[in-house]
mmCIF file of C-alpha atoms and ligand atoms in Angstrom:
data_model
loop_
_atom_site.group_PDB
_atom_site.id
_atom_site.type_symbol
_atom_site.label_atom_id
_atom_site.label_comp_id
_atom_site.label_asym_id
_atom_site.label_seq_id
_atom_site.Cartn_x
_atom_site.Cartn_y
_atom_site.Cartn_z
ATOM 1 C CA UNK A 1 -39.123 -31.726 -18.587
ATOM 2 C CA UNK A 2 -36.653 -29.552 -20.246
ATOM 3 C CA UNK A 3 -33.307 -29.255 -18.565
ATOM 4 C CA UNK A 4 -32.533 -25.699 -17.464
ATOM 5 C CA UNK A 5 -29.910 -24.416 -19.795
ATOM 6 C CA UNK A 6 -26.507 -24.191 -18.384
ATOM 7 C CA UNK A 7 -26.899 -27.332 -16.273
ATOM 8 C CA UNK A 8 -24.035 -29.563 -17.068
ATOM 9 C CA UNK A 9 -25.321 -32.832 -15.525
ATOM 10 C CA UNK A 10 -28.409 -34.730 -16.417
ATOM 11 C CA UNK A 11 -29.966 -37.937 -15.220
ATOM 12 C CA UNK A 12 -30.405 -40.522 -18.041
ATOM 13 C CA UNK A 13 -31.843 -44.007 -17.777
ATOM 14 C CA UNK A 14 -29.215 -46.536 -18.906
ATOM 15 C CA UNK A 15 -30.458 -49.687 -20.574
ATOM 16 C CA UNK A 16 -27.056 -51.282 -19.878
ATOM 17 C CA UNK A 17 -27.318 -50.945 -16.041
ATOM 18 C CA UNK A 18 -31.141 -50.660 -15.855
ATOM 19 C CA UNK A 19 -30.905 -47.632 -13.626
ATOM 20 C CA UNK A 20 -30.839 -43.876 -13.847
ATOM 21 C CA UNK A 21 -27.383 -42.439 -13.903
ATOM 22 C CA UNK A 22 -26.043 -38.918 -13.663
ATOM 23 C CA UNK A 23 -24.007 -38.129 -16.778
ATOM 24 C CA UNK A 24 -22.494 -35.002 -18.350
ATOM 25 C CA UNK A 25 -24.516 -33.216 -20.960
ATOM 26 C CA UNK A 26 -23.004 -33.360 -24.443
ATOM 27 C CA UNK A 27 -22.199 -30.005 -25.913
ATOM 28 C CA UNK A 28 -20.427 -29.378 -29.156
ATOM 29 C CA UNK A 29 -19.863 -26.451 -31.498
ATOM 30 C CA UNK A 30 -21.763 -26.309 -34.807
ATOM 31 C CA UNK A 31 -18.572 -27.160 -36.538
ATOM 32 C CA UNK A 32 -18.046 -30.259 -34.442
ATOM 33 C CA UNK A 33 -21.576 -31.444 -35.076
ATOM 34 C CA UNK A 34 -21.214 -30.902 -38.813
ATOM 35 C CA UNK A 35 -18.166 -33.204 -38.811
ATOM 36 C CA UNK A 36 -20.005 -35.946 -36.945
ATOM 37 C CA UNK A 37 -23.367 -35.851 -38.726
ATOM 38 C CA UNK A 38 -24.568 -36.212 -42.320
ATOM 39 C CA UNK A 39 -25.957 -32.913 -43.747
ATOM 40 C CA UNK A 40 -29.503 -34.169 -43.293
ATOM 41 C CA UNK A 41 -28.903 -35.295 -39.721
ATOM 42 C CA UNK A 42 -27.308 -31.941 -38.938
ATOM 43 C CA UNK A 43 -30.123 -29.940 -40.532
ATOM 44 C CA UNK A 44 -32.788 -31.849 -38.533
ATOM 45 C CA UNK A 45 -31.187 -32.438 -35.116
ATOM 46 C CA UNK A 46 -29.195 -29.220 -34.761
ATOM 47 C CA UNK A 47 -31.247 -26.752 -36.790
ATOM 48 C CA UNK A 48 -34.740 -28.207 -35.830
ATOM 49 C CA UNK A 49 -35.548 -29.196 -39.400
ATOM 50 C CA UNK A 50 -38.257 -31.578 -40.404
ATOM 51 C CA UNK A 51 -37.665 -34.236 -42.997
ATOM 52 C CA UNK A 52 -40.289 -34.852 -45.721
ATOM 53 C CA UNK A 53 -42.715 -37.620 -44.713
ATOM 54 C CA UNK A 54 -42.399 -41.027 -46.381
ATOM 55 C CA UNK A 55 -38.934 -40.063 -47.608
ATOM 56 C CA UNK A 56 -36.537 -41.747 -45.276
ATOM 57 C CA UNK A 57 -37.461 -45.280 -44.364
ATOM 58 C CA UNK A 58 -36.584 -45.845 -40.766
ATOM 59 C CA UNK A 59 -34.593 -49.036 -40.505
ATOM 60 C CA UNK A 60 -36.208 -51.888 -38.595
ATOM 61 C CA UNK A 61 -34.134 -54.034 -36.238
ATOM 62 C CA UNK A 62 -33.547 -57.594 -37.366
ATOM 63 C CA UNK A 63 -34.670 -58.814 -33.968
ATOM 64 C CA UNK A 64 -37.708 -56.667 -33.215
ATOM 65 C CA UNK A 65 -37.914 -57.785 -29.555
ATOM 66 C CA UNK A 66 -34.479 -56.315 -28.921
ATOM 67 C CA UNK A 67 -34.436 -53.275 -31.088
ATOM 68 C CA UNK A 68 -33.923 -49.796 -29.678
ATOM 69 C CA UNK A 69 -33.582 -46.444 -31.310
ATOM 70 C CA UNK A 70 -30.804 -44.251 -30.141
ATOM 71 C CA UNK A 71 -29.989 -40.516 -30.596
ATOM 72 C CA UNK A 72 -28.129 -39.991 -33.916
ATOM 73 C CA UNK A 73 -26.004 -37.393 -32.223
ATOM 74 C CA UNK A 74 -24.973 -38.888 -28.937
ATOM 75 C CA UNK A 75 -26.170 -42.480 -28.762
ATOM 76 C CA UNK A 76 -28.615 -42.088 -25.864
ATOM 77 C CA UNK A 77 -31.344 -44.816 -26.000
ATOM 78 C CA UNK A 78 -34.596 -43.105 -26.744
ATOM 79 C CA UNK A 79 -37.286 -45.548 -27.868
ATOM 80 C CA UNK A 80 -37.854 -49.308 -27.906
ATOM 81 C CA UNK A 81 -38.963 -50.924 -31.140
ATOM 82 C CA UNK A 82 -41.817 -52.487 -29.131
ATOM 83 C CA UNK A 83 -43.339 -49.020 -28.533
ATOM 84 C CA UNK A 84 -43.279 -48.181 -32.302
ATOM 85 C CA UNK A 85 -46.573 -48.167 -34.164
ATOM 86 C CA UNK A 86 -47.847 -47.369 -37.664
ATOM 87 C CA UNK A 87 -49.398 -43.909 -37.457
ATOM 88 C CA UNK A 88 -49.809 -43.332 -41.204
ATOM 89 C CA UNK A 89 -48.061 -39.937 -40.796
ATOM 90 C CA UNK A 90 -44.976 -40.926 -42.749
ATOM 91 C CA UNK A 91 -42.697 -40.409 -39.697
ATOM 92 C CA UNK A 92 -41.509 -43.068 -37.235
ATOM 93 C CA UNK A 93 -44.084 -43.007 -34.354
ATOM 94 C CA UNK A 94 -43.796 -44.292 -30.788
ATOM 95 C CA UNK A 95 -46.204 -44.356 -27.905
ATOM 96 C CA UNK A 96 -43.620 -43.914 -25.235
ATOM 97 C CA UNK A 97 -39.902 -43.195 -24.771
ATOM 98 C CA UNK A 98 -37.591 -45.653 -22.989
ATOM 99 C CA UNK A 99 -37.689 -43.320 -20.006
ATOM 100 C CA UNK A 100 -39.083 -39.870 -19.392
ATOM 101 C CA UNK A 101 -35.584 -38.983 -18.249
ATOM 102 C CA UNK A 102 -34.117 -39.500 -21.750
ATOM 103 C CA UNK A 103 -36.242 -37.005 -23.590
ATOM 104 C CA UNK A 104 -37.044 -33.424 -22.772
ATOM 105 C CA UNK A 105 -40.005 -31.367 -23.940
ATOM 106 C CA UNK A 106 -40.253 -27.773 -24.989
ATOM 107 C CA UNK A 107 -43.247 -25.674 -26.149
ATOM 108 C CA UNK A 108 -43.011 -24.853 -29.881
ATOM 109 C CA UNK A 109 -45.233 -22.265 -31.435
ATOM 110 C CA UNK A 110 -43.480 -22.122 -34.850
ATOM 111 C CA UNK A 111 -45.701 -22.771 -37.864
ATOM 112 C CA UNK A 112 -48.591 -20.948 -36.251
ATOM 113 C CA UNK A 113 -49.669 -23.736 -33.918
ATOM 114 C CA UNK A 114 -48.691 -24.719 -30.432
ATOM 115 C CA UNK A 115 -46.849 -28.061 -30.444
ATOM 116 C CA UNK A 116 -44.543 -29.788 -27.965
ATOM 117 C CA UNK A 117 -41.047 -30.350 -29.227
ATOM 118 C CA UNK A 118 -39.191 -33.481 -28.213
ATOM 119 C CA UNK A 119 -35.458 -33.290 -27.678
ATOM 120 C CA UNK A 120 -32.690 -35.739 -26.563
ATOM 121 C CA UNK A 121 -32.159 -34.909 -22.907
ATOM 122 C CA UNK A 122 -28.437 -35.471 -23.104
ATOM 123 C CA UNK A 123 -27.436 -33.454 -26.195
ATOM 124 C CA UNK A 124 -30.569 -31.420 -26.966
ATOM 125 C CA UNK A 125 -30.898 -32.835 -30.477
ATOM 126 C CA UNK A 126 -34.221 -32.054 -32.032
ATOM 127 C CA UNK A 127 -36.095 -35.321 -32.409
ATOM 128 C CA UNK A 128 -39.627 -34.301 -33.447
ATOM 129 C CA UNK A 129 -42.926 -33.519 -31.592
ATOM 130 C CA UNK A 130 -45.270 -35.303 -29.281
ATOM 131 C CA UNK A 131 -49.066 -35.273 -29.768
ATOM 132 C CA UNK A 132 -52.007 -36.488 -27.698
ATOM 133 C CA UNK A 133 -53.599 -38.713 -30.395
ATOM 134 C CA UNK A 134 -51.499 -41.860 -29.912
ATOM 135 C CA UNK A 135 -52.683 -45.382 -29.065
ATOM 136 C CA UNK A 136 -53.060 -46.946 -25.593
ATOM 137 C CA UNK A 137 -51.642 -47.341 -23.044
ATOM 138 C CA UNK A 138 -50.210 -43.735 -23.045
ATOM 139 C CA UNK A 139 -52.399 -42.079 -25.753
ATOM 140 C CA UNK A 140 -49.288 -40.300 -26.887
ATOM 141 C CA UNK A 141 -47.773 -40.110 -30.343
ATOM 142 C CA UNK A 142 -44.065 -39.313 -30.479
ATOM 143 C CA UNK A 143 -43.642 -38.224 -34.048
ATOM 144 C CA UNK A 144 -39.886 -38.504 -34.667
ATOM 145 C CA UNK A 145 -37.606 -37.694 -37.644
ATOM 146 C CA UNK A 146 -36.000 -40.872 -38.951
ATOM 147 C CA UNK A 147 -32.747 -38.888 -39.417
ATOM 148 C CA UNK A 148 -32.646 -38.147 -35.639
ATOM 149 C CA UNK A 149 -32.511 -41.850 -34.542
ATOM 150 C CA UNK A 150 -30.412 -44.867 -35.321
ATOM 151 C CA UNK A 151 -31.534 -48.404 -34.781
ATOM 152 C CA UNK A 152 -29.545 -50.730 -32.491
ATOM 153 C CA UNK A 153 -29.982 -54.162 -31.067
ATOM 154 C CA UNK A 154 -29.693 -54.787 -27.357
ATOM 155 C CA UNK A 155 -27.785 -57.626 -25.889
ATOM 156 C CA UNK A 156 -29.801 -60.008 -23.656
ATOM 157 C CA UNK A 157 -28.148 -58.510 -20.571
ATOM 158 C CA UNK A 158 -29.356 -55.014 -21.398
ATOM 159 C CA UNK A 159 -32.936 -56.156 -21.306
ATOM 160 C CA UNK A 160 -32.735 -57.012 -17.640
ATOM 161 C CA UNK A 161 -33.800 -54.726 -14.835
ATOM 162 C CA UNK A 162 -32.829 -54.397 -11.224
ATOM 163 C CA UNK A 163 -35.042 -54.198 -8.125
ATOM 164 C CA UNK A 164 -33.926 -53.640 -4.540
ATOM 165 C CA UNK A 165 -36.007 -54.437 -1.484
ATOM 166 C CA UNK A 166 -35.527 -54.297 2.281
ATOM 167 C CA UNK A 167 -38.066 -56.396 4.154
ATOM 168 C CA UNK A 168 -36.474 -57.618 7.407
ATOM 169 C CA UNK A 169 -33.699 -60.179 7.743
ATOM 170 C CA UNK A 170 -32.140 -60.514 4.304
ATOM 171 C CA UNK A 171 -31.600 -64.307 4.529
ATOM 172 C CA UNK A 172 -35.311 -65.026 4.347
ATOM 173 C CA UNK A 173 -36.059 -62.268 1.753
ATOM 174 C CA UNK A 174 -33.405 -63.623 -0.588
ATOM 175 C CA UNK A 175 -34.730 -67.183 -0.161
ATOM 176 C CA UNK A 176 -38.254 -66.086 -1.031
ATOM 177 C CA UNK A 177 -37.137 -64.302 -4.214
ATOM 178 C CA UNK A 178 -34.805 -67.202 -5.199
ATOM 179 C CA UNK A 179 -37.950 -69.344 -5.610
ATOM 180 C CA UNK A 180 -38.481 -67.276 -8.778
ATOM 181 C CA UNK A 181 -35.157 -68.210 -10.420
ATOM 182 C CA UNK A 182 -35.996 -69.375 -13.967
ATOM 183 C CA UNK A 183 -39.393 -67.617 -13.697
ATOM 184 C CA UNK A 184 -38.002 -64.183 -14.478
ATOM 185 C CA UNK A 185 -35.644 -63.628 -11.634
ATOM 186 C CA UNK A 186 -32.091 -63.942 -12.991
ATOM 187 C CA UNK A 187 -29.975 -63.469 -9.898
ATOM 188 C CA UNK A 188 -30.057 -62.251 -6.317
ATOM 189 C CA UNK A 189 -27.634 -60.951 -3.795
ATOM 190 C CA UNK A 190 -27.940 -59.638 -0.239
ATOM 191 C CA UNK A 191 -26.289 -56.484 1.060
ATOM 192 C CA UNK A 192 -26.564 -53.174 2.850
ATOM 193 C CA UNK A 193 -28.125 -49.939 1.578
ATOM 194 C CA UNK A 194 -29.679 -46.714 2.680
ATOM 195 C CA UNK A 195 -27.203 -45.714 5.387
ATOM 196 C CA UNK A 196 -24.309 -43.384 5.653
ATOM 197 C CA UNK A 197 -21.345 -45.608 6.394
ATOM 198 C CA UNK A 198 -19.077 -46.709 3.555
ATOM 199 C CA UNK A 199 -18.175 -50.446 3.140
ATOM 200 C CA UNK A 200 -20.247 -51.595 6.181
ATOM 201 C CA UNK A 201 -19.851 -55.090 7.714
ATOM 202 C CA UNK A 202 -22.615 -57.229 9.213
ATOM 203 C CA UNK A 203 -21.692 -56.501 12.811
ATOM 204 C CA UNK A 204 -21.848 -52.779 12.356
ATOM 205 C CA UNK A 205 -25.184 -52.987 10.474
ATOM 206 C CA UNK A 206 -26.679 -55.155 13.247
ATOM 207 C CA UNK A 207 -25.547 -52.622 15.837
ATOM 208 C CA UNK A 208 -27.665 -49.997 14.111
ATOM 209 C CA UNK A 209 -24.858 -47.554 13.831
ATOM 210 C CA UNK A 210 -24.531 -47.440 10.044
ATOM 211 C CA UNK A 211 -28.087 -46.451 9.112
ATOM 212 C CA UNK A 212 -28.078 -49.272 6.497
ATOM 213 C CA UNK A 213 -30.912 -51.693 5.950
ATOM 214 C CA UNK A 214 -30.489 -55.321 5.125
ATOM 215 C CA UNK A 215 -31.681 -55.691 1.541
ATOM 216 C CA UNK A 216 -31.864 -57.892 -1.437
ATOM 217 C CA UNK A 217 -30.882 -56.814 -4.949
ATOM 218 C CA UNK A 218 -32.555 -58.685 -7.827
ATOM 219 C CA UNK A 219 -31.800 -58.809 -11.511
ATOM 220 C CA UNK A 220 -34.944 -59.751 -13.354
ATOM 221 C CA UNK A 221 -36.270 -59.989 -16.879
ATOM 222 C CA UNK A 222 -39.247 -57.536 -16.993
ATOM 223 C CA UNK A 223 -40.704 -59.457 -19.968
ATOM 224 C CA UNK A 224 -41.053 -62.600 -17.800
ATOM 225 C CA UNK A 225 -41.948 -61.125 -14.468
ATOM 226 C CA UNK A 226 -43.316 -57.687 -13.859
ATOM 227 C CA UNK A 227 -42.271 -55.173 -11.174
ATOM 228 C CA UNK A 228 -45.876 -55.406 -9.896
ATOM 229 C CA UNK A 229 -45.484 -59.113 -9.368
ATOM 230 C CA UNK A 230 -42.212 -58.597 -7.485
ATOM 231 C CA UNK A 231 -43.976 -55.988 -5.243
ATOM 232 C CA UNK A 232 -46.769 -58.489 -4.510
ATOM 233 C CA UNK A 233 -44.166 -60.948 -3.235
ATOM 234 C CA UNK A 234 -42.350 -58.186 -1.360
ATOM 235 C CA UNK A 235 -45.504 -57.308 0.616
ATOM 236 C CA UNK A 236 -46.515 -60.960 1.063
ATOM 237 C CA UNK A 237 -43.299 -61.985 2.822
ATOM 238 C CA UNK A 238 -43.235 -59.475 5.554
ATOM 239 C CA UNK A 239 -45.532 -57.383 7.659
ATOM 240 C CA UNK A 240 -44.946 -53.779 6.588
ATOM 241 C CA UNK A 241 -47.511 -52.200 8.915
ATOM 242 C CA UNK A 242 -46.732 -50.113 11.924
ATOM 243 C CA UNK A 243 -47.199 -52.431 14.771
ATOM 244 C CA UNK A 244 -44.549 -50.904 16.889
ATOM 245 C CA UNK A 245 -42.363 -53.917 16.177
ATOM 246 C CA UNK A 246 -38.655 -53.323 15.775
ATOM 247 C CA UNK A 247 -38.742 -54.838 12.336
ATOM 248 C CA UNK A 248 -40.346 -51.951 10.649
ATOM 249 C CA UNK A 249 -38.921 -49.229 12.827
ATOM 250 C CA UNK A 250 -37.955 -46.522 10.307
ATOM 251 C CA UNK A 251 -34.319 -46.436 11.482
ATOM 252 C CA UNK A 252 -33.791 -50.147 11.985
ATOM 253 C CA UNK A 253 -31.754 -52.442 9.701
ATOM 254 C CA UNK A 254 -34.999 -54.463 9.360
ATOM 255 C CA UNK A 255 -37.141 -51.611 8.115
ATOM 256 C CA UNK A 256 -39.378 -52.030 5.095
ATOM 257 C CA UNK A 257 -38.061 -50.128 2.029
ATOM 258 C CA UNK A 258 -38.506 -50.158 -1.694
ATOM 259 C CA UNK A 259 -35.408 -48.720 -3.418
ATOM 260 C CA UNK A 260 -36.607 -47.733 -6.816
ATOM 261 C CA UNK A 261 -34.238 -47.680 -9.771
ATOM 262 C CA UNK A 262 -36.342 -45.741 -12.287
ATOM 263 C CA UNK A 263 -39.186 -43.184 -12.211
ATOM 264 C CA UNK A 264 -41.469 -45.938 -13.543
ATOM 265 C CA UNK A 265 -40.653 -48.207 -10.609
ATOM 266 C CA UNK A 266 -41.357 -45.346 -8.260
ATOM 267 C CA UNK A 267 -44.740 -44.679 -9.845
ATOM 268 C CA UNK A 268 -45.730 -48.354 -9.692
ATOM 269 C CA UNK A 269 -44.552 -48.776 -6.072
ATOM 270 C CA UNK A 270 -46.480 -45.745 -4.904
ATOM 271 C CA UNK A 271 -49.647 -46.880 -6.753
ATOM 272 C CA UNK A 272 -49.343 -50.397 -5.392
ATOM 273 C CA UNK A 273 -48.797 -49.192 -1.841
ATOM 274 C CA UNK A 274 -51.931 -47.054 -2.083
ATOM 275 C CA UNK A 275 -53.915 -49.928 -3.574
ATOM 276 C CA UNK A 276 -52.811 -52.293 -0.823
ATOM 277 C CA UNK A 277 -53.612 -49.808 1.913
ATOM 278 C CA UNK A 278 -57.097 -49.123 0.403
ATOM 279 C CA UNK A 279 -57.870 -52.838 -0.122
ATOM 280 C CA UNK A 280 -58.738 -53.273 3.539
ATOM 281 C CA UNK A 281 -56.528 -56.320 3.978
ATOM 282 C CA UNK A 282 -54.107 -54.365 6.092
ATOM 283 C CA UNK A 283 -55.357 -53.534 9.544
ATOM 284 C CA UNK A 284 -52.660 -50.920 10.227
ATOM 285 C CA UNK A 285 -50.897 -48.313 8.239
ATOM 286 C CA UNK A 286 -48.234 -49.541 5.745
ATOM 287 C CA UNK A 287 -44.985 -47.976 6.655
ATOM 288 C CA UNK A 288 -42.877 -49.128 3.673
ATOM 289 C CA UNK A 289 -40.601 -46.350 2.608
ATOM 290 C CA UNK A 290 -40.216 -45.732 -1.162
ATOM 291 C CA UNK A 291 -36.894 -44.065 -1.862
ATOM 292 C CA UNK A 292 -34.451 -43.833 -4.772
ATOM 293 C CA UNK A 293 -31.857 -46.481 -4.838
ATOM 294 C CA UNK A 294 -28.403 -45.704 -3.461
ATOM 295 C CA UNK A 295 -25.102 -47.444 -3.444
ATOM 296 C CA UNK A 296 -25.586 -51.145 -2.633
ATOM 297 C CA UNK A 297 -22.858 -52.813 -0.590
ATOM 298 C CA UNK A 298 -22.862 -56.604 -1.104
ATOM 299 C CA UNK A 299 -22.890 -58.482 2.207
ATOM 300 C CA UNK A 300 -20.087 -60.855 3.203
ATOM 301 C CA UNK A 301 -20.026 -64.189 1.279
ATOM 302 C CA UNK A 302 -21.411 -66.298 4.097
ATOM 303 C CA UNK A 303 -24.710 -64.301 4.041
ATOM 304 C CA UNK A 304 -25.282 -64.942 0.311
ATOM 305 C CA UNK A 305 -27.859 -67.750 -0.263
ATOM 306 C CA UNK A 306 -27.780 -68.445 3.495
ATOM 307 C CA UNK A 307 -30.741 -70.813 3.664
ATOM 308 C CA UNK A 308 -29.712 -72.671 0.530
ATOM 309 C CA UNK A 309 -26.248 -73.372 1.821
ATOM 310 C CA UNK A 310 -27.618 -74.693 5.127
ATOM 311 C CA UNK A 311 -30.572 -76.548 3.615
ATOM 312 C CA UNK A 312 -33.073 -74.705 5.835
ATOM 313 C CA UNK A 313 -36.334 -72.891 5.178
ATOM 314 C CA UNK A 314 -36.148 -70.497 8.067
ATOM 315 C CA UNK A 315 -33.477 -69.479 10.501
ATOM 316 C CA UNK A 316 -35.929 -69.886 13.374
ATOM 317 C CA UNK A 317 -34.903 -66.623 14.975
ATOM 318 C CA UNK A 318 -37.149 -63.638 15.453
ATOM 319 C CA UNK A 319 -35.399 -61.667 12.747
ATOM 320 C CA UNK A 320 -38.012 -62.496 10.113
ATOM 321 C CA UNK A 321 -41.093 -60.358 10.673
HETATM 322 ZN ZN1 ZN B 401 -28.572 -37.011 -28.028
#
């Protein structure tokens, strides 16, 4: 959605950190934009111009897997090359943006028809329009001026995503996800999240005074393992239903929580939770909370890869639901 004018902060999905971050909006005077941009870029992005079709050939990344298109004005990542398709219109066309956060939409009734304008969410550059006649899976066609975007190649690291789960004692949860190292999971670490105390230590978290949950943060390659697959494992390894056990008590450090990093992760998590509840395999209500990720405090070193260091499969205590 369009950002209300006058708002100075905006949430943008960063492909470098794989999470949504609050950043300042970029505002410049006309004169400043003129200095930064070519006359054609200025005319299109700042004056809402349209370039002639088939005139400017949009550069293609050398490595198509890693190509992204960023805003010509402010560098915000807007589209992946993988979502580009040949529409025949003469303008670069995409079926989805990198994140709904990175573009904003505005009704546009110029030219005697009602269209939806697409803008860069960070600097309000005019990018083009979005139409409802695109290919699956979204059915959308983002029709973008080539002058509004610049092609860039991502580093490997920038292709990775993060996921954060709390599902009981973090030793066992980390061990379960470490079985996927080399199969899409890149790294894991255990820590504390979701509470109010800064820099918590294990003892405080166990006492329940910090509000933090024990959690595992994963870095994964979404092209090797999907968020859906991670969620399947998340619900497999613990009982997330309300049985009155202390493990899933909503305030306990052992509560069941999905800390989503992007609106897409939130959407998938909510849909999967519903699906699991409706499948009939769960006798009780699933009490997993789905909340936006917060600051993650890595746990003390001796908790990291706890089972692995001790050569055990389970700590044998009652901490694992
Ligand atoms: Zn921009």
